[in-house]
Amino acid sequence: MANLKLKPGVITGDALQELFAYCKQAKCALPAVNGSNSANAALEAARQAKAPIIIQLSNTGAQFFAGKFLDNGAQQASIAGSVAGALHVRAVAGAYGVPVVLHTDHCAKKLLPWVDGVIAAGEAYFAKNGEPLFSSHMLDLSEEPLESNLEISRKYLSRIARMKMTLEIELGVTGGEEDGVDNSGVEHSKLYTSPSDVLRAYDVLHPVGHFTVAAAFGNTHGVYAPGNVKLRPGILNDSQQFVRRERKLGDKPLDFVFHGGSGSSPEEIREAVSYGVVKMNIDTDTQWAFTDPVKKYMDEKGAYLKSQLGNPEGPEKPNKKYIDPRAWLHLAEKGMAARLVEAFKDLGSYGKFDF
Ligand SMILES: [Zn+2]
C-alpha cells in the first residue's frame, strides 16, 4: 500500500485517527517515548526512520522537565513541565521536519489534578490556536473497579473530545514497576485484559469520542529476567474479534497500546502489532541506550575529567571540551536515537510515511 503522507508538526484531531487507521492497515505501530529530556533525540529518530514519533510526558517526567527543585504538592511542577515540554516540541518539530504525536502518560486517580491542569492549559491553547496543545492524554484507572474506571474516563473524554483529542485508557494491569507504581505483586489474572471488559469500554466510550486501550497481555514495565509472566498477544486478537462480532463492526475496531515494550522480542512485537497495536511505549530500553554511552565516555575519558587542568597530554592542558556536559549528553542522545530507529524497524513503521 502507498505510504501515508503527513505534514511536519504536531498531529491532532482527525489526522491522528487517520494515522492510527493507516497503522492498523499497514500492520505497523509507532514508538512512544519519554520526552522529558530526550525529545530532541526522539525527533531525530523520527527523521532518520521517516516515520512519526509519539513523544509523551509522564507525571514525574514532566516534573523533571520543570525541575525537581520545584514543589509538586498540587501537581504544579508536573503541569508546568507538561506544558513546557509540549511547547518545546511544537517549537522545534518543524525544524526537524517530522510529524509528532504529543501525549501524556499514566495518570492514576490520585494524579488527576495533574491532567486537570494540563487540560485547562490545553483549552486555553485551543481557544487561541484552534487546535489542542496535546494530541492525547492517558488516564490509568486500572486500579479502580471497571465501572468507575470507565465513568471517570467517559467524563474526561467528553471534555477533551470538544478539542477532538483522543483518550488512552488502561484495562487490566501492566506488571512491573514504573513511575513509582509497583505492580510486581499483582495477581496473575489481572495481568490479562478480558474481552468483555474491552467491549464494555467500547460501549461506554465510543459514543463520546476517540479512545485507545492499553491492554494487559502479560506485558511488564521494565526489563526482567524472562519466564515470570508469559506474553500472550493473542489476547488482543480475542478482544478485537469479540467486539467486532458483538457490535457487527469491521476488521480490528480497536486501537491498542502496548505498554512495557522494552525487552520484548521482535516476534512478540510483530504479533502484537498484527492484532491492532498502534503505539508501543518503550522506556527502559531507551533509558539504557541514553545512559550506556555516558558510562563509556566517563570510563574512556576518565583521565581528562579529574580536574579542569591537566591530563595525559600535559599537566597544564585544559580539559574544557571534555568537561562540557554537551559532549556526553549528545552522545546519550545519539545512543537513544539509534535505539529508537531500531524500534521503528521492529514495529514495522520504518520508512512507511512520506513527509
Ligand atoms: Zn505504561
PDB file of N, CA and C in Angstrom, residues 2-95:
ATOM      1  N   ALA A   2       0.284   2.338  -0.479  1.00  0.00           N
ATOM      2  CA  ALA A   2       1.052   3.599  -0.590  1.00  0.00           C
ATOM      3  C   ALA A   2       1.361   4.159   0.798  1.00  0.00           C
ATOM      4  N   ASN A   3       2.499   4.806   0.910  1.00  0.00           N
ATOM      5  CA  ASN A   3       2.869   5.453   2.172  1.00  0.00           C
ATOM      6  C   ASN A   3       1.872   6.552   2.533  1.00  0.00           C
ATOM      7  N   LEU A   4       1.621   6.711   3.822  1.00  0.00           N
ATOM      8  CA  LEU A   4       0.747   7.806   4.271  1.00  0.00           C
ATOM      9  C   LEU A   4       1.528   9.120   4.231  1.00  0.00           C
ATOM     10  N   LYS A   5       0.901  10.133   3.648  1.00  0.00           N
ATOM     11  CA  LYS A   5       1.537  11.455   3.580  1.00  0.00           C
ATOM     12  C   LYS A   5       1.169  12.262   4.820  1.00  0.00           C
ATOM     13  N   LEU A   6       2.165  12.845   5.446  1.00  0.00           N
ATOM     14  CA  LEU A   6       1.923  13.646   6.649  1.00  0.00           C
ATOM     15  C   LEU A   6       2.672  14.961   6.565  1.00  0.00           C
ATOM     16  N   LYS A   7       2.158  15.935   7.328  1.00  0.00           N
ATOM     17  CA  LYS A   7       2.865  17.225   7.406  1.00  0.00           C
ATOM     18  C   LYS A   7       3.724  17.242   8.673  1.00  0.00           C
ATOM     19  N   PRO A   8       4.902  17.863   8.612  1.00  0.00           N
ATOM     20  CA  PRO A   8       5.682  18.023   9.849  1.00  0.00           C
ATOM     21  C   PRO A   8       4.890  18.839  10.873  1.00  0.00           C
ATOM     22  N   GLY A   9       5.159  18.589  12.135  1.00  0.00           N
ATOM     23  CA  GLY A   9       4.448  19.299  13.201  1.00  0.00           C
ATOM     24  C   GLY A   9       3.612  18.330  14.012  1.00  0.00           C
ATOM     25  N   VAL A  10       2.824  18.864  14.929  1.00  0.00           N
ATOM     26  CA  VAL A  10       2.053  18.015  15.849  1.00  0.00           C
ATOM     27  C   VAL A  10       0.756  17.542  15.189  1.00  0.00           C
ATOM     28  N   ILE A  11       0.509  16.252  15.272  1.00  0.00           N
ATOM     29  CA  ILE A  11      -0.680  15.640  14.665  1.00  0.00           C
ATOM     30  C   ILE A  11      -1.801  15.629  15.705  1.00  0.00           C
ATOM     31  N   THR A  12      -2.929  16.231  15.368  1.00  0.00           N
ATOM     32  CA  THR A  12      -4.057  16.268  16.306  1.00  0.00           C
ATOM     33  C   THR A  12      -5.350  15.924  15.559  1.00  0.00           C
ATOM     34  N   GLY A  13      -6.430  15.821  16.321  1.00  0.00           N
ATOM     35  CA  GLY A  13      -7.780  15.691  15.752  1.00  0.00           C
ATOM     36  C   GLY A  13      -7.941  14.495  14.825  1.00  0.00           C
ATOM     37  N   ASP A  14      -8.651  14.710  13.699  1.00  0.00           N
ATOM     38  CA  ASP A  14      -8.947  13.622  12.764  1.00  0.00           C
ATOM     39  C   ASP A  14      -7.675  13.028  12.169  1.00  0.00           C
ATOM     40  N   ALA A  15      -6.650  13.859  12.001  1.00  0.00           N
ATOM     41  CA  ALA A  15      -5.403  13.357  11.406  1.00  0.00           C
ATOM     42  C   ALA A  15      -4.809  12.231  12.257  1.00  0.00           C
ATOM     43  N   LEU A  16      -5.006  12.310  13.574  1.00  0.00           N
ATOM     44  CA  LEU A  16      -4.490  11.256  14.450  1.00  0.00           C
ATOM     45  C   LEU A  16      -5.271   9.952  14.225  1.00  0.00           C
ATOM     46  N   GLN A  17      -6.587  10.073  14.035  1.00  0.00           N
ATOM     47  CA  GLN A  17      -7.398   8.874  13.754  1.00  0.00           C
ATOM     48  C   GLN A  17      -6.993   8.249  12.427  1.00  0.00           C
ATOM     49  N   GLU A  18      -6.711   9.100  11.430  1.00  0.00           N
ATOM     50  CA  GLU A  18      -6.275   8.584  10.131  1.00  0.00           C
ATOM     51  C   GLU A  18      -4.932   7.872  10.268  1.00  0.00           C
ATOM     52  N   LEU A  19      -4.069   8.438  11.107  1.00  0.00           N
ATOM     53  CA  LEU A  19      -2.752   7.839  11.326  1.00  0.00           C
ATOM     54  C   LEU A  19      -2.893   6.440  11.951  1.00  0.00           C
ATOM     55  N   PHE A  20      -3.733   6.329  12.981  1.00  0.00           N
ATOM     56  CA  PHE A  20      -3.903   5.029  13.633  1.00  0.00           C
ATOM     57  C   PHE A  20      -4.562   4.013  12.674  1.00  0.00           C
ATOM     58  N   ALA A  21      -5.531   4.485  11.895  1.00  0.00           N
ATOM     59  CA  ALA A  21      -6.198   3.585  10.942  1.00  0.00           C
ATOM     60  C   ALA A  21      -5.196   3.068   9.914  1.00  0.00           C
ATOM     61  N   TYR A  22      -4.324   3.956   9.448  1.00  0.00           N
ATOM     62  CA  TYR A  22      -3.284   3.549   8.490  1.00  0.00           C
ATOM     63  C   TYR A  22      -2.348   2.521   9.129  1.00  0.00           C
ATOM     64  N   CYS A  23      -1.952   2.775  10.379  1.00  0.00           N
ATOM     65  CA  CYS A  23      -1.043   1.854  11.076  1.00  0.00           C
ATOM     66  C   CYS A  23      -1.646   0.452  11.141  1.00  0.00           C
ATOM     67  N   LYS A  24      -2.953   0.374  11.444  1.00  0.00           N
ATOM     68  CA  LYS A  24      -3.576  -0.949  11.547  1.00  0.00           C
ATOM     69  C   LYS A  24      -3.614  -1.646  10.189  1.00  0.00           C
ATOM     70  N   GLN A  25      -3.907  -0.847   9.147  1.00  0.00           N
ATOM     71  CA  GLN A  25      -3.962  -1.409   7.797  1.00  0.00           C
ATOM     72  C   GLN A  25      -2.585  -1.873   7.342  1.00  0.00           C
ATOM     73  N   ALA A  26      -1.583  -1.037   7.616  1.00  0.00           N
ATOM     74  CA  ALA A  26      -0.220  -1.329   7.165  1.00  0.00           C
ATOM     75  C   ALA A  26       0.514  -2.245   8.145  1.00  0.00           C
ATOM     76  N   LYS A  27      -0.203  -2.681   9.203  1.00  0.00           N
ATOM     77  CA  LYS A  27       0.388  -3.534  10.248  1.00  0.00           C
ATOM     78  C   LYS A  27       1.705  -2.975  10.775  1.00  0.00           C
ATOM     79  N   CYS A  28       1.631  -1.730  11.203  1.00  0.00           N
ATOM     80  CA  CYS A  28       2.806  -1.134  11.831  1.00  0.00           C
ATOM     81  C   CYS A  28       2.351  -0.313  13.037  1.00  0.00           C
ATOM     82  N   ALA A  29       3.279   0.055  13.883  1.00  0.00           N
ATOM     83  CA  ALA A  29       2.958   0.854  15.074  1.00  0.00           C
ATOM     84  C   ALA A  29       4.072   1.864  15.299  1.00  0.00           C
ATOM     85  N   LEU A  30       3.796   2.832  16.176  1.00  0.00           N
ATOM     86  CA  LEU A  30       4.762   3.896  16.439  1.00  0.00           C
ATOM     87  C   LEU A  30       5.319   3.770  17.847  1.00  0.00           C
ATOM     88  N   PRO A  31       6.608   4.029  18.016  1.00  0.00           N
ATOM     89  CA  PRO A  31       7.148   4.031  19.372  1.00  0.00           C
ATOM     90  C   PRO A  31       6.716   5.290  20.117  1.00  0.00           C
ATOM     91  N   ALA A  32       6.430   5.133  21.402  1.00  0.00           N
ATOM     92  CA  ALA A  32       6.106   6.276  22.260  1.00  0.00           C
ATOM     93  C   ALA A  32       7.190   6.359  23.308  1.00  0.00           C
ATOM     94  N   VAL A  33       7.781   7.537  23.419  1.00  0.00           N
ATOM     95  CA  VAL A  33       8.981   7.646  24.225  1.00  0.00           C
ATOM     96  C   VAL A  33       8.912   8.862  25.123  1.00  0.00           C
ATOM     97  N   ASN A  34       9.578   8.755  26.252  1.00  0.00           N
ATOM     98  CA  ASN A  34       9.582   9.831  27.227  1.00  0.00           C
ATOM     99  C   ASN A  34      10.279  11.068  26.679  1.00  0.00           C
ATOM    100  N   GLY A  35       9.604  12.210  26.812  1.00  0.00           N
ATOM    101  CA  GLY A  35      10.156  13.423  26.223  1.00  0.00           C
ATOM    102  C   GLY A  35      10.693  14.423  27.229  1.00  0.00           C
ATOM    103  N   SER A  36      10.930  13.984  28.485  1.00  0.00           N
ATOM    104  CA  SER A  36      11.285  14.985  29.490  1.00  0.00           C
ATOM    105  C   SER A  36      12.665  15.593  29.240  1.00  0.00           C
ATOM    106  N   ASN A  37      13.641  14.796  28.827  1.00  0.00           N
ATOM    107  CA  ASN A  37      14.939  15.394  28.497  1.00  0.00           C
ATOM    108  C   ASN A  37      15.502  14.789  27.233  1.00  0.00           C
ATOM    109  N   SER A  38      14.637  14.157  26.461  1.00  0.00           N
ATOM    110  CA  SER A  38      15.115  13.433  25.296  1.00  0.00           C
ATOM    111  C   SER A  38      14.238  13.655  24.070  1.00  0.00           C
ATOM    112  N   ALA A  39      13.452  14.733  24.082  1.00  0.00           N
ATOM    113  CA  ALA A  39      12.561  15.000  22.952  1.00  0.00           C
ATOM    114  C   ALA A  39      13.356  15.187  21.663  1.00  0.00           C
ATOM    115  N   ASN A  40      14.519  15.823  21.760  1.00  0.00           N
ATOM    116  CA  ASN A  40      15.298  16.069  20.547  1.00  0.00           C
ATOM    117  C   ASN A  40      15.812  14.771  19.936  1.00  0.00           C
ATOM    118  N   ALA A  41      16.223  13.831  20.793  1.00  0.00           N
ATOM    119  CA  ALA A  41      16.678  12.527  20.303  1.00  0.00           C
ATOM    120  C   ALA A  41      15.515  11.797  19.634  1.00  0.00           C
ATOM    121  N   ALA A  42      14.325  11.944  20.207  1.00  0.00           N
ATOM    122  CA  ALA A  42      13.145  11.290  19.642  1.00  0.00           C
ATOM    123  C   ALA A  42      12.815  11.878  18.268  1.00  0.00           C
ATOM    124  N   LEU A  43      12.905  13.196  18.144  1.00  0.00           N
ATOM    125  CA  LEU A  43      12.614  13.840  16.864  1.00  0.00           C
ATOM    126  C   LEU A  43      13.653  13.432  15.816  1.00  0.00           C
ATOM    127  N   GLU A  44      14.916  13.335  16.224  1.00  0.00           N
ATOM    128  CA  GLU A  44      15.959  12.916  15.294  1.00  0.00           C
ATOM    129  C   GLU A  44      15.724  11.480  14.822  1.00  0.00           C
ATOM    130  N   ALA A  45      15.277  10.620  15.754  1.00  0.00           N
ATOM    131  CA  ALA A  45      14.988   9.232  15.377  1.00  0.00           C
ATOM    132  C   ALA A  45      13.876   9.198  14.331  1.00  0.00           C
ATOM    133  N   ALA A  46      12.856  10.032  14.515  1.00  0.00           N
ATOM    134  CA  ALA A  46      11.749  10.085  13.556  1.00  0.00           C
ATOM    135  C   ALA A  46      12.244  10.541  12.185  1.00  0.00           C
ATOM    136  N   ARG A  47      13.173  11.505  12.195  1.00  0.00           N
ATOM    137  CA  ARG A  47      13.718  11.988  10.923  1.00  0.00           C
ATOM    138  C   ARG A  47      14.469  10.869  10.211  1.00  0.00           C
ATOM    139  N   GLN A  48      15.280  10.116  10.966  1.00  0.00           N
ATOM    140  CA  GLN A  48      16.043   9.022  10.349  1.00  0.00           C
ATOM    141  C   GLN A  48      15.137   7.884   9.881  1.00  0.00           C
ATOM    142  N   ALA A  49      14.077   7.630  10.644  1.00  0.00           N
ATOM    143  CA  ALA A  49      13.204   6.487  10.338  1.00  0.00           C
ATOM    144  C   ALA A  49      12.119   6.832   9.329  1.00  0.00           C
ATOM    145  N   LYS A  50      11.983   8.092   8.974  1.00  0.00           N
ATOM    146  CA  LYS A  50      10.910   8.528   8.063  1.00  0.00           C
ATOM    147  C   LYS A  50       9.556   8.032   8.559  1.00  0.00           C
ATOM    148  N   ALA A  51       9.279   8.313   9.812  1.00  0.00           N
ATOM    149  CA  ALA A  51       8.006   7.921  10.420  1.00  0.00           C
ATOM    150  C   ALA A  51       7.727   8.866  11.577  1.00  0.00           C
ATOM    151  N   PRO A  52       6.457   9.085  11.896  1.00  0.00           N
ATOM    152  CA  PRO A  52       6.149   9.967  13.039  1.00  0.00           C
ATOM    153  C   PRO A  52       6.491   9.297  14.351  1.00  0.00           C
ATOM    154  N   ILE A  53       6.766  10.099  15.354  1.00  0.00           N
ATOM    155  CA  ILE A  53       7.058   9.538  16.677  1.00  0.00           C
ATOM    156  C   ILE A  53       6.053  10.082  17.690  1.00  0.00           C
ATOM    157  N   ILE A  54       5.803   9.297  18.731  1.00  0.00           N
ATOM    158  CA  ILE A  54       4.934   9.754  19.811  1.00  0.00           C
ATOM    159  C   ILE A  54       5.827  10.174  20.973  1.00  0.00           C
ATOM    160  N   ILE A  55       5.762  11.438  21.329  1.00  0.00           N
ATOM    161  CA  ILE A  55       6.532  11.934  22.469  1.00  0.00           C
ATOM    162  C   ILE A  55       5.565  12.136  23.625  1.00  0.00           C
ATOM    163  N   GLN A  56       5.868  11.503  24.747  1.00  0.00           N
ATOM    164  CA  GLN A  56       4.940  11.593  25.872  1.00  0.00           C
ATOM    165  C   GLN A  56       5.665  12.032  27.136  1.00  0.00           C
ATOM    166  N   LEU A  57       4.906  12.715  27.965  1.00  0.00           N
ATOM    167  CA  LEU A  57       5.430  13.141  29.264  1.00  0.00           C
ATOM    168  C   LEU A  57       4.692  12.369  30.349  1.00  0.00           C
ATOM    169  N   SER A  58       5.455  11.712  31.185  1.00  0.00           N
ATOM    170  CA  SER A  58       4.852  11.062  32.345  1.00  0.00           C
ATOM    171  C   SER A  58       4.728  12.116  33.441  1.00  0.00           C
ATOM    172  N   ASN A  59       4.046  11.760  34.515  1.00  0.00           N
ATOM    173  CA  ASN A  59       3.891  12.707  35.622  1.00  0.00           C
ATOM    174  C   ASN A  59       5.244  13.140  36.176  1.00  0.00           C
ATOM    175  N   THR A  60       6.118  12.175  36.445  1.00  0.00           N
ATOM    176  CA  THR A  60       7.424  12.533  37.014  1.00  0.00           C
ATOM    177  C   THR A  60       8.371  13.053  35.940  1.00  0.00           C
ATOM    178  N   GLY A  61       8.168  12.625  34.690  1.00  0.00           N
ATOM    179  CA  GLY A  61       8.976  13.160  33.590  1.00  0.00           C
ATOM    180  C   GLY A  61       8.692  14.640  33.405  1.00  0.00           C
ATOM    181  N   ALA A  62       7.414  14.992  33.472  1.00  0.00           N
ATOM    182  CA  ALA A  62       7.027  16.393  33.334  1.00  0.00           C
ATOM    183  C   ALA A  62       7.555  17.214  34.510  1.00  0.00           C
ATOM    184  N   GLN A  63       7.482  16.630  35.692  1.00  0.00           N
ATOM    185  CA  GLN A  63       8.018  17.289  36.886  1.00  0.00           C
ATOM    186  C   GLN A  63       9.511  17.544  36.700  1.00  0.00           C
ATOM    187  N   PHE A  64      10.205  16.551  36.174  1.00  0.00           N
ATOM    188  CA  PHE A  64      11.647  16.673  35.949  1.00  0.00           C
ATOM    189  C   PHE A  64      11.940  17.780  34.943  1.00  0.00           C
ATOM    190  N   PHE A  65      11.105  17.866  33.909  1.00  0.00           N
ATOM    191  CA  PHE A  65      11.323  18.883  32.864  1.00  0.00           C
ATOM    192  C   PHE A  65      11.211  20.287  33.447  1.00  0.00           C
ATOM    193  N   ALA A  66      10.283  20.450  34.395  1.00  0.00           N
ATOM    194  CA  ALA A  66      10.145  21.761  35.043  1.00  0.00           C
ATOM    195  C   ALA A  66      11.253  21.973  36.071  1.00  0.00           C
ATOM    196  N   GLY A  67      11.793  20.879  36.599  1.00  0.00           N
ATOM    197  CA  GLY A  67      12.876  20.973  37.584  1.00  0.00           C
ATOM    198  C   GLY A  67      12.481  20.325  38.893  1.00  0.00           C
ATOM    199  N   LYS A  68      13.304  19.397  39.349  1.00  0.00           N
ATOM    200  CA  LYS A  68      12.975  18.695  40.598  1.00  0.00           C
ATOM    201  C   LYS A  68      13.130  19.604  41.816  1.00  0.00           C
ATOM    202  N   PHE A  69      13.567  20.826  41.575  1.00  0.00           N
ATOM    203  CA  PHE A  69      13.674  21.813  42.654  1.00  0.00           C
ATOM    204  C   PHE A  69      12.291  22.259  43.121  1.00  0.00           C
ATOM    205  N   LEU A  70      11.326  22.206  42.211  1.00  0.00           N
ATOM    206  CA  LEU A  70      10.011  22.783  42.476  1.00  0.00           C
ATOM    207  C   LEU A  70       9.157  21.895  43.365  1.00  0.00           C
ATOM    208  N   ASP A  71       8.325  22.528  44.169  1.00  0.00           N
ATOM    209  CA  ASP A  71       7.318  21.801  44.926  1.00  0.00           C
ATOM    210  C   ASP A  71       6.273  21.268  43.943  1.00  0.00           C
ATOM    211  N   ASN A  72       5.821  20.044  44.186  1.00  0.00           N
ATOM    212  CA  ASN A  72       4.831  19.454  43.276  1.00  0.00           C
ATOM    213  C   ASN A  72       3.592  19.008  44.047  1.00  0.00           C
ATOM    214  N   GLY A  73       3.384  19.614  45.204  1.00  0.00           N
ATOM    215  CA  GLY A  73       2.289  19.211  46.087  1.00  0.00           C
ATOM    216  C   GLY A  73       0.920  19.324  45.448  1.00  0.00           C
ATOM    217  N   ALA A  74       0.739  20.330  44.598  1.00  0.00           N
ATOM    218  CA  ALA A  74      -0.544  20.486  43.898  1.00  0.00           C
ATOM    219  C   ALA A  74      -0.357  20.184  42.417  1.00  0.00           C
ATOM    220  N   GLN A  75       0.683  19.384  42.101  1.00  0.00           N
ATOM    221  CA  GLN A  75       0.989  18.992  40.719  1.00  0.00           C
ATOM    222  C   GLN A  75       1.459  20.165  39.857  1.00  0.00           C
ATOM    223  N   GLN A  76       1.824  21.283  40.527  1.00  0.00           N
ATOM    224  CA  GLN A  76       2.166  22.463  39.735  1.00  0.00           C
ATOM    225  C   GLN A  76       3.410  22.264  38.858  1.00  0.00           C
ATOM    226  N   ALA A  77       4.388  21.493  39.385  1.00  0.00           N
ATOM    227  CA  ALA A  77       5.598  21.262  38.580  1.00  0.00           C
ATOM    228  C   ALA A  77       5.283  20.349  37.392  1.00  0.00           C
ATOM    229  N   SER A  78       4.478  19.320  37.628  1.00  0.00           N
ATOM    230  CA  SER A  78       4.125  18.402  36.541  1.00  0.00           C
ATOM    231  C   SER A  78       3.273  19.097  35.476  1.00  0.00           C
ATOM    232  N   ILE A  79       2.409  20.005  35.920  1.00  0.00           N
ATOM    233  CA  ILE A  79       1.587  20.750  34.947  1.00  0.00           C
ATOM    234  C   ILE A  79       2.483  21.675  34.115  1.00  0.00           C
ATOM    235  N   ALA A  80       3.322  22.447  34.812  1.00  0.00           N
ATOM    236  CA  ALA A  80       4.198  23.389  34.100  1.00  0.00           C
ATOM    237  C   ALA A  80       5.156  22.646  33.171  1.00  0.00           C
ATOM    238  N   GLY A  81       5.682  21.506  33.644  1.00  0.00           N
ATOM    239  CA  GLY A  81       6.618  20.732  32.820  1.00  0.00           C
ATOM    240  C   GLY A  81       5.944  20.137  31.603  1.00  0.00           C
ATOM    241  N   SER A  82       4.693  19.707  31.747  1.00  0.00           N
ATOM    242  CA  SER A  82       3.959  19.157  30.599  1.00  0.00           C
ATOM    243  C   SER A  82       3.763  20.224  29.531  1.00  0.00           C
ATOM    244  N   VAL A  83       3.339  21.405  29.996  1.00  0.00           N
ATOM    245  CA  VAL A  83       3.095  22.500  29.048  1.00  0.00           C
ATOM    246  C   VAL A  83       4.405  22.910  28.376  1.00  0.00           C
ATOM    247  N   ALA A  84       5.473  23.037  29.179  1.00  0.00           N
ATOM    248  CA  ALA A  84       6.767  23.445  28.624  1.00  0.00           C
ATOM    249  C   ALA A  84       7.282  22.411  27.626  1.00  0.00           C
ATOM    250  N   GLY A  85       7.119  21.127  27.975  1.00  0.00           N
ATOM    251  CA  GLY A  85       7.569  20.058  27.080  1.00  0.00           C
ATOM    252  C   GLY A  85       6.827  20.109  25.756  1.00  0.00           C
ATOM    253  N   ALA A  86       5.515  20.293  25.831  1.00  0.00           N
ATOM    254  CA  ALA A  86       4.705  20.341  24.612  1.00  0.00           C
ATOM    255  C   ALA A  86       5.091  21.545  23.752  1.00  0.00           C
ATOM    256  N   LEU A  87       5.298  22.677  24.404  1.00  0.00           N
ATOM    257  CA  LEU A  87       5.658  23.882  23.637  1.00  0.00           C
ATOM    258  C   LEU A  87       7.044  23.740  23.012  1.00  0.00           C
ATOM    259  N   HIS A  88       7.961  23.089  23.716  1.00  0.00           N
ATOM    260  CA  HIS A  88       9.291  22.839  23.151  1.00  0.00           C
ATOM    261  C   HIS A  88       9.179  22.000  21.872  1.00  0.00           C
ATOM    262  N   VAL A  89       8.423  20.896  21.969  1.00  0.00           N
ATOM    263  CA  VAL A  89       8.273  20.020  20.798  1.00  0.00           C
ATOM    264  C   VAL A  89       7.620  20.777  19.652  1.00  0.00           C
ATOM    265  N   ARG A  90       6.584  21.558  19.984  1.00  0.00           N
ATOM    266  CA  ARG A  90       5.918  22.339  18.937  1.00  0.00           C
ATOM    267  C   ARG A  90       6.875  23.327  18.269  1.00  0.00           C
ATOM    268  N   ALA A  91       7.796  23.894  19.076  1.00  0.00           N
ATOM    269  CA  ALA A  91       8.714  24.909  18.535  1.00  0.00           C
ATOM    270  C   ALA A  91       9.772  24.301  17.624  1.00  0.00           C
ATOM    271  N   VAL A  92      10.190  23.056  17.886  1.00  0.00           N
ATOM    272  CA  VAL A  92      11.308  22.509  17.103  1.00  0.00           C
ATOM    273  C   VAL A  92      10.923  21.433  16.090  1.00  0.00           C
ATOM    274  N   ALA A  93       9.712  20.873  16.195  1.00  0.00           N
ATOM    275  CA  ALA A  93       9.325  19.770  15.285  1.00  0.00           C
ATOM    276  C   ALA A  93       9.468  20.181  13.821  1.00  0.00           C
ATOM    277  N   GLY A  94       9.093  21.414  13.517  1.00  0.00           N
ATOM    278  CA  GLY A  94       9.199  21.898  12.141  1.00  0.00           C
ATOM    279  C   GLY A  94      10.637  21.936  11.667  1.00  0.00           C
ATOM    280  N   ALA A  95      11.549  22.314  12.550  1.00  0.00           N
ATOM    281  CA  ALA A  95      12.963  22.378  12.195  1.00  0.00           C
ATOM    282  C   ALA A  95      13.511  20.978  11.893  1.00  0.00           C
TER     283      ALA A  95
END
